[in-house]
Amino acid sequence: MFDGSPTEISGLVRPGRVHRRVYTDPAIFELEMERIFGRAWIYVGHASQVPAPGDYVTTRIGRQPVILCRHRDGGLHVLFNRCSHRGAKVCVLASGNTKRFECMYHGWSYDTDGRLLGVPVPEGAQAGFDLADSGLRPVPRVASYRGFVFANCAEDGLSFDDYIGPMTPNIDDLVDRAPAGELLFDAGVHRYVFPGNWKLQIENALDSYHVPSSHASTVNEKGEQFARREGDETGAAVVDRNRTSDAWKGRRSFVVGAAGHGWTSNTALDESGRSSPVFYGYKAALAEAVGETRANEILTPRFHNSLLYPSITVMGLNVHVRVIHPLAVDRTEVHVYPLRYKGAPDAMNQRNIRLLNVTHSAASFVQTDDMEAFARTQAGLASLAEEWVDISRGLGDERPGRDRNVTEGSAMHELVMRQQYAAWLSYMCKAG
């Protein structure tokens, strides 16, 4: 019987390996919802999704439903999506605009900052009932960086500055590509569910070792990976030269701090993609906004894929954000948001969106491979033949990075997974 004690939890992670129960035990999953998603900074949305007063989007922190909304004064609020009367979910739409939220069960209505505005038949309320004490409960801590909004269900703990600080250059790397200095999350969203544990997607986000094998169907005999449908000469294309195991050995992975964050070094668009009329038009718009010298700095590749543990990845090559929502120990939902650069020519934004459609949508070349791998992994972990999962590649070969306070290693190693489980232990071993 799993008792959730620090001693038992710490025994599930050893140098270079993780016990299969961390992916398969429902009791461990329940504790993750309490100790990780109940205490960590979780991404809940982007400011561009709620630009006007009354705009809102609904999402989850772990399995807890919440609303991100903009109030009349321009402030952002993250509210638990639960009526304070009988507990019904108040807002069921994914997004919209409203003057107030009204519970369909008994008609209690709430302002966009969570204040209770009124209740039907108020004379039936208990003596001393006060509207001010019965609003939608706010998530205790909310903070944002360059439009990325995070919330934390814990009253105290790691500060947002300490959480986000080491990863601000990674976010800047993507946001600065917009001539107007802002990203727009207004191009829709891809949603998919896979039959596997949420940590499989988190691990895979920074796992370069799987690419030559898992995504072999997208690599031709020359070692080039194409992201264009056969016969389609209008969509965007990515070509990574010599995309073989040997070529990928030069790529690096990085981890920073103790929060589980990390990233991999960049894989750039091929020169044909960077010498097209579309790209020249975009570069001209960027140079006009920030100057040619700064534009060249921004367009120098730095980050391929970044993970802000435990809930969001930011990809610079296929321009998108991926948000991970655990549903059960063996079921996970993922939302993939294509991004637009504010101030960029429409043709450039359209090219980025088309690229994402054929690489990381639910029916794309790349993402379908990953979902199949997750499903097979979850099924294989039902076997009791082996108790441990191996994450030992490169163990002992890590070294300090040359800049920033990071640790780096080959992207073909599993440094980032080991760092994720160090963070996992730090959350899971703190009871109370």
Short mmCIF file of C-alpha atoms in Angstrom, two decimals:
data_model
loop_
_atom_site.label_atom_id
_atom_site.label_comp_id
_atom_site.label_asym_id
_atom_site.label_seq_id
_atom_site.Cartn_x
_atom_site.Cartn_y
_atom_site.Cartn_z
CA MET A 1 0.00 0.00 0.00
CA PHE A 2 1.41 3.39 -1.06
CA ASP A 3 1.57 5.71 1.96
CA GLY A 4 2.95 8.84 0.26
CA SER A 5 5.79 9.25 2.74
CA PRO A 6 9.00 10.97 1.63
CA THR A 7 10.87 7.72 2.26
CA GLU A 8 8.65 5.72 -0.07
CA ILE A 9 8.54 8.43 -2.74
CA SER A 10 12.30 8.97 -2.77
CA GLY A 11 12.76 5.24 -3.31
CA LEU A 12 11.01 5.52 -6.68
CA VAL A 13 13.82 7.57 -8.25
CA ARG A 14 17.40 6.35 -8.32
CA PRO A 15 20.44 7.53 -10.26
CA GLY A 16 19.68 6.87 -13.92
CA ARG A 17 16.36 5.10 -13.42
CA VAL A 18 12.76 5.60 -12.35
CA HIS A 19 10.33 3.03 -10.99
CA ARG A 20 7.51 2.06 -13.36
CA ARG A 21 4.94 2.96 -10.66
CA VAL A 22 5.47 6.69 -11.24
CA TYR A 23 3.65 6.18 -14.56
CA THR A 24 1.11 3.54 -13.56
CA ASP A 25 0.03 3.93 -9.91
CA PRO A 26 -3.22 5.92 -9.50
CA ALA A 27 -2.26 6.79 -5.91
CA ILE A 28 0.91 8.47 -7.11
CA PHE A 29 -1.06 10.39 -9.73
CA GLU A 30 -3.46 11.66 -7.05
CA LEU A 31 -0.51 12.86 -5.00
CA GLU A 32 0.93 14.63 -8.06
CA MET A 33 -2.30 16.56 -8.44
CA GLU A 34 -1.97 17.72 -4.83
CA ARG A 35 1.77 18.26 -4.47
CA ILE A 36 2.85 19.30 -7.97
CA PHE A 37 -0.16 20.84 -9.71
CA GLY A 38 -1.40 22.12 -6.36
CA ARG A 39 1.88 23.88 -5.54
CA ALA A 40 3.74 24.67 -8.76
CA TRP A 41 3.34 27.63 -11.09
CA ILE A 42 1.02 26.39 -13.85
CA TYR A 43 0.49 28.10 -17.19
CA VAL A 44 -3.18 29.15 -17.57
CA GLY A 45 -3.25 31.27 -20.72
CA HIS A 46 -1.93 34.22 -22.65
CA ALA A 47 -2.99 37.85 -22.33
CA SER A 48 -3.74 38.02 -26.06
CA GLN A 49 -6.54 35.48 -25.56
CA VAL A 50 -8.44 37.98 -23.38
CA PRO A 51 -7.68 41.39 -24.91
CA ALA A 52 -10.94 43.19 -24.02
CA PRO A 53 -12.91 43.64 -20.77
CA GLY A 54 -15.20 40.65 -20.29
CA ASP A 55 -13.07 38.30 -22.41
CA TYR A 56 -12.39 34.92 -20.82
CA VAL A 57 -10.95 31.47 -21.47
CA THR A 58 -11.51 28.37 -19.38
CA THR A 59 -8.77 25.90 -18.56
CA ARG A 60 -7.53 23.65 -15.74
CA ILE A 61 -4.85 23.61 -13.08
CA GLY A 62 -4.31 19.90 -12.81
CA ARG A 63 -7.91 18.76 -12.79
CA GLN A 64 -9.31 21.89 -11.15
CA PRO A 65 -11.36 24.04 -13.58
CA VAL A 66 -10.44 27.73 -13.66
CA ILE A 67 -11.34 30.86 -15.61
CA LEU A 68 -8.83 33.40 -16.90
CA CYS A 69 -10.70 36.66 -17.52
CA ARG A 70 -10.07 40.36 -18.00
CA HIS A 71 -12.03 42.73 -15.77
CA ARG A 72 -13.29 46.21 -16.65
CA ASP A 73 -10.22 47.85 -15.13
CA GLY A 74 -7.98 45.83 -17.47
CA GLY A 75 -6.75 43.51 -14.74
CA LEU A 76 -6.40 39.77 -15.25
CA HIS A 77 -8.08 37.37 -12.81
CA VAL A 78 -7.82 33.60 -12.45
CA LEU A 79 -10.89 32.22 -10.67
CA PHE A 80 -11.85 28.72 -9.65
CA ASN A 81 -14.70 27.72 -11.98
CA ARG A 82 -17.00 26.53 -9.20
CA CYS A 83 -20.16 28.17 -7.92
CA SER A 84 -19.81 29.05 -4.25
CA HIS A 85 -23.40 27.91 -3.63
CA ARG A 86 -23.70 24.25 -4.60
CA GLY A 87 -20.46 23.69 -6.47
CA ALA A 88 -21.61 23.62 -10.10
CA LYS A 89 -19.18 24.60 -12.84
CA VAL A 90 -20.19 28.16 -13.71
CA CYS A 91 -18.65 28.68 -17.15
CA VAL A 92 -18.70 25.77 -19.61
CA LEU A 93 -17.57 27.46 -22.84
CA ALA A 94 -13.92 27.37 -23.88
CA SER A 95 -13.85 31.14 -24.46
CA GLY A 96 -16.07 34.17 -24.95
CA ASN A 97 -17.04 37.59 -23.69
CA THR A 98 -19.48 38.30 -20.90
CA LYS A 99 -20.64 41.04 -18.54
CA ARG A 100 -21.12 38.48 -15.78
CA PHE A 101 -20.87 34.76 -15.11
CA GLU A 102 -24.13 33.10 -14.14
CA CYS A 103 -24.54 29.62 -12.69
CA MET A 104 -27.25 27.74 -14.58
CA TYR A 105 -28.21 25.69 -11.51
CA HIS A 106 -29.65 28.37 -9.18
CA GLY A 107 -28.84 31.58 -11.00
CA TRP A 108 -26.10 33.03 -8.80
CA SER A 109 -24.25 35.65 -10.85
CA TYR A 110 -20.65 36.84 -10.56
CA ASP A 111 -18.67 39.78 -11.88
CA THR A 112 -15.58 39.22 -14.03
CA ASP A 113 -13.36 39.79 -11.00
CA GLY A 114 -15.22 37.03 -9.11
CA ARG A 115 -17.44 39.21 -6.89
CA LEU A 116 -20.91 37.81 -6.26
CA LEU A 117 -23.39 40.25 -7.83
CA GLY A 118 -26.67 38.73 -6.81
CA VAL A 119 -28.72 35.67 -5.92
CA PRO A 120 -32.35 34.87 -6.76
CA VAL A 121 -34.84 35.16 -3.88
CA PRO A 122 -32.31 36.75 -1.49
CA GLU A 123 -34.85 36.80 1.37
CA GLY A 124 -34.38 33.05 1.69
CA ALA A 125 -30.70 33.35 2.52
CA GLN A 126 -29.39 32.51 5.97
CA ALA A 127 -29.23 35.38 8.43
CA GLY A 128 -25.98 37.29 8.03
CA PHE A 129 -25.43 36.15 4.45
CA ASP A 130 -23.03 38.60 2.77
CA LEU A 131 -22.47 38.77 -0.99
CA ALA A 132 -18.91 39.91 -0.40
CA ASP A 133 -18.03 36.60 1.27
CA SER A 134 -19.40 34.31 -1.43
CA GLY A 135 -17.76 35.19 -4.72
CA LEU A 136 -15.87 32.91 -7.09
CA ARG A 137 -12.68 32.03 -5.24
CA PRO A 138 -9.51 33.45 -6.81
CA VAL A 139 -6.50 31.26 -7.34
CA PRO A 140 -4.15 32.45 -4.58
CA ARG A 141 -1.26 33.65 -6.74
CA VAL A 142 -1.27 34.95 -10.32
CA ALA A 143 1.62 36.45 -12.27
CA SER A 144 2.69 36.94 -15.87
CA TYR A 145 5.72 37.50 -18.06
CA ARG A 146 5.45 39.01 -21.54
CA GLY A 147 1.85 37.89 -21.85
CA PHE A 148 2.32 34.35 -20.48
CA VAL A 149 0.03 34.02 -17.45
CA PHE A 150 0.72 31.55 -14.64
CA ALA A 151 -1.20 30.73 -11.47
CA ASN A 152 -0.35 28.91 -8.27
CA CYS A 153 -2.87 27.25 -5.96
CA ALA A 154 -0.54 27.52 -2.96
CA GLU A 155 -0.56 30.62 -0.76
CA ASP A 156 3.21 30.51 -0.43
CA GLY A 157 6.23 28.69 -1.80
CA LEU A 158 8.54 29.38 -4.73
CA SER A 159 8.11 32.97 -5.94
CA PHE A 160 7.16 33.63 -9.54
CA ASP A 161 10.37 35.57 -10.12
CA ASP A 162 12.43 32.60 -8.96
CA TYR A 163 10.32 30.23 -11.06
CA ILE A 164 10.33 32.19 -14.32
CA GLY A 165 13.64 34.02 -13.97
CA PRO A 166 15.97 31.37 -15.43
CA MET A 167 13.68 30.93 -18.45
CA THR A 168 13.02 34.54 -19.41
CA PRO A 169 15.67 34.48 -22.19
CA ASN A 170 13.87 31.50 -23.74
CA ILE A 171 10.54 33.33 -23.79
CA ASP A 172 12.24 36.52 -24.99
CA ASP A 173 13.80 34.56 -27.85
CA LEU A 174 10.35 33.86 -29.27
CA VAL A 175 8.48 37.04 -28.34
CA ASP A 176 11.21 39.32 -29.70
CA ARG A 177 10.65 37.84 -33.17
CA ALA A 178 7.37 39.77 -33.35
CA PRO A 179 7.98 43.23 -34.87
CA ALA A 180 5.45 44.69 -32.41
CA GLY A 181 7.00 42.78 -29.50
CA GLU A 182 3.96 40.61 -28.77
CA LEU A 183 2.73 37.12 -29.57
CA LEU A 184 -0.87 36.46 -30.55
CA PHE A 185 -2.69 33.28 -29.51
CA ASP A 186 -5.56 33.87 -31.91
CA ALA A 187 -4.98 31.22 -34.60
CA GLY A 188 -6.98 28.44 -32.96
CA VAL A 189 -5.82 25.38 -31.05
CA HIS A 190 -5.16 21.70 -31.75
CA ARG A 191 -6.39 19.34 -29.04
CA TYR A 192 -5.61 15.67 -28.61
CA VAL A 193 -5.80 13.04 -25.90
CA PHE A 194 -3.43 10.10 -25.62
CA PRO A 195 -3.64 6.97 -23.43
CA GLY A 196 -0.56 7.61 -21.35
CA ASN A 197 0.86 9.36 -18.31
CA TRP A 198 1.41 13.14 -18.50
CA LYS A 199 5.14 12.81 -17.79
CA LEU A 200 5.66 10.95 -21.07
CA GLN A 201 4.84 14.14 -22.99
CA ILE A 202 6.96 16.26 -20.66
CA GLU A 203 9.96 13.95 -21.10
CA ASN A 204 9.51 13.72 -24.86
CA ALA A 205 9.51 17.49 -25.32
CA LEU A 206 13.28 17.61 -24.74
CA ASP A 207 14.18 14.09 -25.89
CA SER A 208 16.28 14.41 -29.04
CA TYR A 209 17.36 10.77 -28.83
CA HIS A 210 13.99 9.56 -30.13
CA VAL A 211 13.88 11.70 -33.26
CA PRO A 212 15.91 9.63 -35.77
CA SER A 213 13.95 6.48 -34.85
CA SER A 214 10.44 7.65 -33.99
CA HIS A 215 10.25 10.12 -36.85
CA ALA A 216 12.07 8.05 -39.44
CA SER A 217 9.01 8.19 -41.70
CA THR A 218 9.57 11.90 -42.24
CA VAL A 219 13.28 11.56 -43.08
CA ASN A 220 14.35 10.76 -46.63
CA GLU A 221 17.37 8.74 -47.75
CA LYS A 222 19.54 11.89 -47.69
CA GLY A 223 18.85 12.48 -44.03
CA GLU A 224 16.54 15.42 -44.71
CA GLN A 225 13.30 15.92 -42.85
CA PHE A 226 10.48 17.55 -44.78
CA ALA A 227 7.37 19.12 -43.29
CA ARG A 228 5.40 19.54 -46.50
CA ARG A 229 2.70 17.28 -47.86
CA GLU A 230 3.57 15.51 -51.08
CA GLY A 231 2.58 17.63 -54.06
CA ASP A 232 2.07 20.76 -51.97
CA GLU A 233 4.33 23.53 -53.25
CA THR A 234 2.61 26.34 -51.35
CA GLY A 235 3.10 25.38 -47.72
CA ALA A 236 6.06 25.99 -45.48
CA ALA A 237 8.89 23.49 -45.42
CA VAL A 238 11.58 22.62 -42.90
CA VAL A 239 14.72 20.82 -44.00
CA ASP A 240 17.21 19.74 -41.35
CA ARG A 241 20.31 18.61 -43.21
CA ASN A 242 21.95 15.34 -42.16
CA ARG A 243 19.28 14.54 -39.62
CA THR A 244 20.83 11.27 -38.55
CA SER A 245 21.98 9.95 -35.21
CA ASP A 246 25.55 11.09 -35.92
CA ALA A 247 24.47 14.60 -36.88
CA TRP A 248 22.35 14.98 -33.76
CA LYS A 249 25.28 14.20 -31.49
CA GLY A 250 26.37 17.82 -31.82
CA ARG A 251 23.12 19.15 -30.46
CA ARG A 252 23.03 20.12 -26.78
CA SER A 253 20.53 19.90 -23.93
CA PHE A 254 20.49 22.31 -21.01
CA VAL A 255 18.90 22.32 -17.56
CA VAL A 256 18.75 25.28 -15.21
CA GLY A 257 18.05 25.54 -11.49
CA ALA A 258 16.02 23.06 -9.48
CA ALA A 259 12.56 23.71 -10.94
CA GLY A 260 12.79 21.10 -13.72
CA HIS A 261 13.16 23.59 -16.59
CA GLY A 262 15.31 22.86 -19.62
CA TRP A 263 15.80 23.31 -23.34
CA THR A 264 17.59 22.01 -26.39
CA SER A 265 19.80 23.98 -28.75
CA ASN A 266 18.26 25.26 -31.94
CA THR A 267 17.74 23.60 -35.29
CA ALA A 268 17.47 26.41 -37.84
CA LEU A 269 15.24 26.82 -40.84
CA ASP A 270 17.14 25.87 -43.99
CA GLU A 271 18.56 28.66 -46.10
CA SER A 272 15.89 28.31 -48.78
CA GLY A 273 13.28 29.08 -46.13
CA ARG A 274 15.28 32.09 -44.96
CA SER A 275 15.79 33.50 -48.48
CA SER A 276 12.21 33.49 -49.70
CA PRO A 277 10.20 36.64 -50.49
CA VAL A 278 8.01 35.85 -47.47
CA PHE A 279 10.98 35.78 -45.13
CA TYR A 280 12.46 38.96 -46.64
CA GLY A 281 9.18 40.77 -46.08
CA TYR A 282 9.11 39.64 -42.46
CA LYS A 283 12.76 40.58 -41.88
CA ALA A 284 12.12 44.03 -43.32
CA ALA A 285 9.17 44.56 -40.94
CA LEU A 286 11.28 43.44 -37.99
CA ALA A 287 14.21 45.66 -38.98
CA GLU A 288 11.91 48.64 -39.37
CA ALA A 289 10.59 48.08 -35.84
CA VAL A 290 13.84 47.35 -33.96
CA GLY A 291 16.68 48.27 -36.31
CA GLU A 292 18.74 46.06 -38.62
CA THR A 293 21.40 45.17 -36.05
CA ARG A 294 18.85 44.08 -33.46
CA ALA A 295 16.83 42.22 -36.12
CA ASN A 296 19.89 40.18 -37.07
CA GLU A 297 20.46 39.34 -33.40
CA ILE A 298 16.85 38.22 -32.99
CA LEU A 299 17.02 36.05 -36.10
CA THR A 300 20.17 34.26 -34.89
CA PRO A 301 18.92 30.83 -33.69
CA ARG A 302 19.29 30.05 -30.00
CA PHE A 303 16.53 27.78 -28.64
CA HIS A 304 14.79 24.90 -30.37
CA ASN A 305 12.40 23.75 -27.63
CA SER A 306 12.02 24.96 -24.04
CA LEU A 307 10.17 23.36 -21.14
CA LEU A 308 8.79 25.28 -18.17
CA TYR A 309 8.07 22.43 -15.77
CA PRO A 310 5.54 20.98 -15.32
CA SER A 311 2.97 22.28 -17.79
CA ILE A 312 4.19 24.11 -20.89
CA THR A 313 6.66 23.83 -23.75
CA VAL A 314 7.64 26.69 -26.06
CA MET A 315 8.98 25.72 -29.50
CA GLY A 316 10.95 28.17 -31.57
CA LEU A 317 11.34 26.19 -34.81
CA ASN A 318 7.72 25.12 -35.35
CA VAL A 319 6.35 28.26 -33.74
CA HIS A 320 3.90 27.08 -31.08
CA VAL A 321 3.16 26.53 -27.40
CA ARG A 322 2.10 23.16 -26.06
CA VAL A 323 0.15 22.87 -22.78
CA ILE A 324 -0.12 19.57 -20.90
CA HIS A 325 -3.27 18.69 -18.92
CA PRO A 326 -3.20 15.47 -16.83
CA LEU A 327 -6.56 13.68 -16.76
CA ALA A 328 -5.75 10.35 -15.13
CA VAL A 329 -2.70 8.21 -14.48
CA ASP A 330 -2.98 6.81 -18.01
CA ARG A 331 -4.75 9.64 -19.86
CA THR A 332 -3.46 13.08 -20.86
CA GLU A 333 -4.85 15.97 -22.89
CA VAL A 334 -2.56 18.31 -24.83
CA HIS A 335 -3.41 21.69 -26.34
CA VAL A 336 -1.17 23.00 -29.13
CA TYR A 337 -1.39 26.72 -29.94
CA PRO A 338 -0.01 28.06 -33.24
CA LEU A 339 1.34 31.56 -32.70
CA ARG A 340 1.26 34.73 -34.76
CA TYR A 341 3.89 37.45 -34.56
CA LYS A 342 2.14 40.79 -33.99
CA GLY A 343 3.30 43.24 -36.64
CA ALA A 344 4.59 40.55 -39.01
CA PRO A 345 3.25 40.25 -42.57
CA ASP A 346 0.24 37.96 -42.88
CA ALA A 347 2.17 35.72 -45.29
CA MET A 348 4.81 34.99 -42.63
CA ASN A 349 2.25 34.17 -39.96
CA GLN A 350 0.32 31.98 -42.38
CA ARG A 351 3.50 30.09 -43.27
CA ASN A 352 4.22 29.40 -39.60
CA ILE A 353 0.67 28.13 -39.05
CA ARG A 354 0.83 25.84 -42.09
CA LEU A 355 4.14 24.47 -40.88
CA LEU A 356 2.66 23.60 -37.49
CA ASN A 357 -0.36 21.97 -39.12
CA VAL A 358 1.82 19.41 -40.86
CA THR A 359 4.28 18.82 -38.02
CA HIS A 360 2.55 19.07 -34.63
CA SER A 361 -1.20 18.89 -35.09
CA ALA A 362 -2.97 15.72 -33.96
CA ALA A 363 -2.97 14.29 -37.51
CA SER A 364 0.46 15.57 -38.52
CA PHE A 365 3.66 13.87 -39.64
CA VAL A 366 5.49 14.23 -36.32
CA GLN A 367 2.92 14.30 -33.53
CA THR A 368 1.24 11.04 -34.55
CA ASP A 369 4.58 9.26 -34.10
CA ASP A 370 4.89 10.63 -30.57
CA MET A 371 1.35 9.67 -29.57
CA GLU A 372 1.94 6.13 -30.78
CA ALA A 373 5.14 5.98 -28.73
CA PHE A 374 3.31 7.21 -25.61
CA ALA A 375 0.54 4.63 -26.03
CA ARG A 376 3.03 1.80 -26.51
CA THR A 377 5.05 2.94 -23.51
CA GLN A 378 2.02 3.03 -21.23
CA ALA A 379 0.97 -0.42 -22.45
CA GLY A 380 4.47 -1.81 -22.01
CA LEU A 381 4.75 -0.50 -18.47
CA ALA A 382 1.94 -2.85 -17.47
CA SER A 383 4.55 -5.61 -17.66
CA LEU A 384 6.02 -6.67 -14.31
CA ALA A 385 9.07 -8.23 -15.92
CA GLU A 386 11.15 -5.14 -15.16
CA GLU A 387 10.47 -2.68 -12.35
CA TRP A 388 12.67 0.16 -13.56
CA VAL A 389 12.71 2.59 -16.48
CA ASP A 390 16.19 3.51 -17.74
CA ILE A 391 17.07 7.20 -18.04
CA SER A 392 20.83 6.78 -17.62
CA ARG A 393 22.21 7.93 -20.97
CA GLY A 394 25.04 10.38 -20.33
CA LEU A 395 24.92 9.95 -16.55
CA GLY A 396 28.14 11.45 -15.23
CA ASP A 397 28.97 13.27 -18.48
CA GLU A 398 27.12 16.48 -17.58
CA ARG A 399 29.15 19.66 -17.26
CA PRO A 400 28.58 23.33 -16.39
CA GLY A 401 27.41 25.47 -19.30
CA ARG A 402 29.61 28.23 -20.68
CA ASP A 403 27.01 30.94 -20.11
CA ARG A 404 24.08 31.28 -17.72
CA ASN A 405 23.95 29.11 -14.62
CA VAL A 406 23.16 25.89 -16.47
CA THR A 407 24.22 22.29 -16.77
CA GLU A 408 24.61 20.93 -20.28
CA GLY A 409 25.06 17.62 -22.04
CA SER A 410 24.52 15.93 -25.36
CA ALA A 411 20.96 16.10 -26.64
CA MET A 412 21.29 12.37 -27.31
CA HIS A 413 21.60 11.85 -23.54
CA GLU A 414 18.91 11.96 -20.83
CA LEU A 415 20.12 14.80 -18.64
CA VAL A 416 16.81 16.66 -18.94
CA MET A 417 14.74 13.68 -17.77
CA ARG A 418 16.92 13.24 -14.70
CA GLN A 419 16.51 16.93 -13.89
CA GLN A 420 12.75 16.64 -14.26
CA TYR A 421 12.69 13.82 -11.73
CA ALA A 422 14.84 15.83 -9.33
CA ALA A 423 12.12 18.49 -9.46
CA TRP A 424 9.43 15.80 -9.20
CA LEU A 425 11.03 14.56 -5.96
CA SER A 426 11.33 18.06 -4.51
CA TYR A 427 7.57 18.59 -4.95
CA MET A 428 6.42 15.10 -4.03
CA CYS A 429 8.48 14.74 -0.87
CA LYS A 430 7.00 17.85 0.75
CA ALA A 431 3.98 16.74 2.74
CA GLY A 432 1.35 19.07 4.16
#
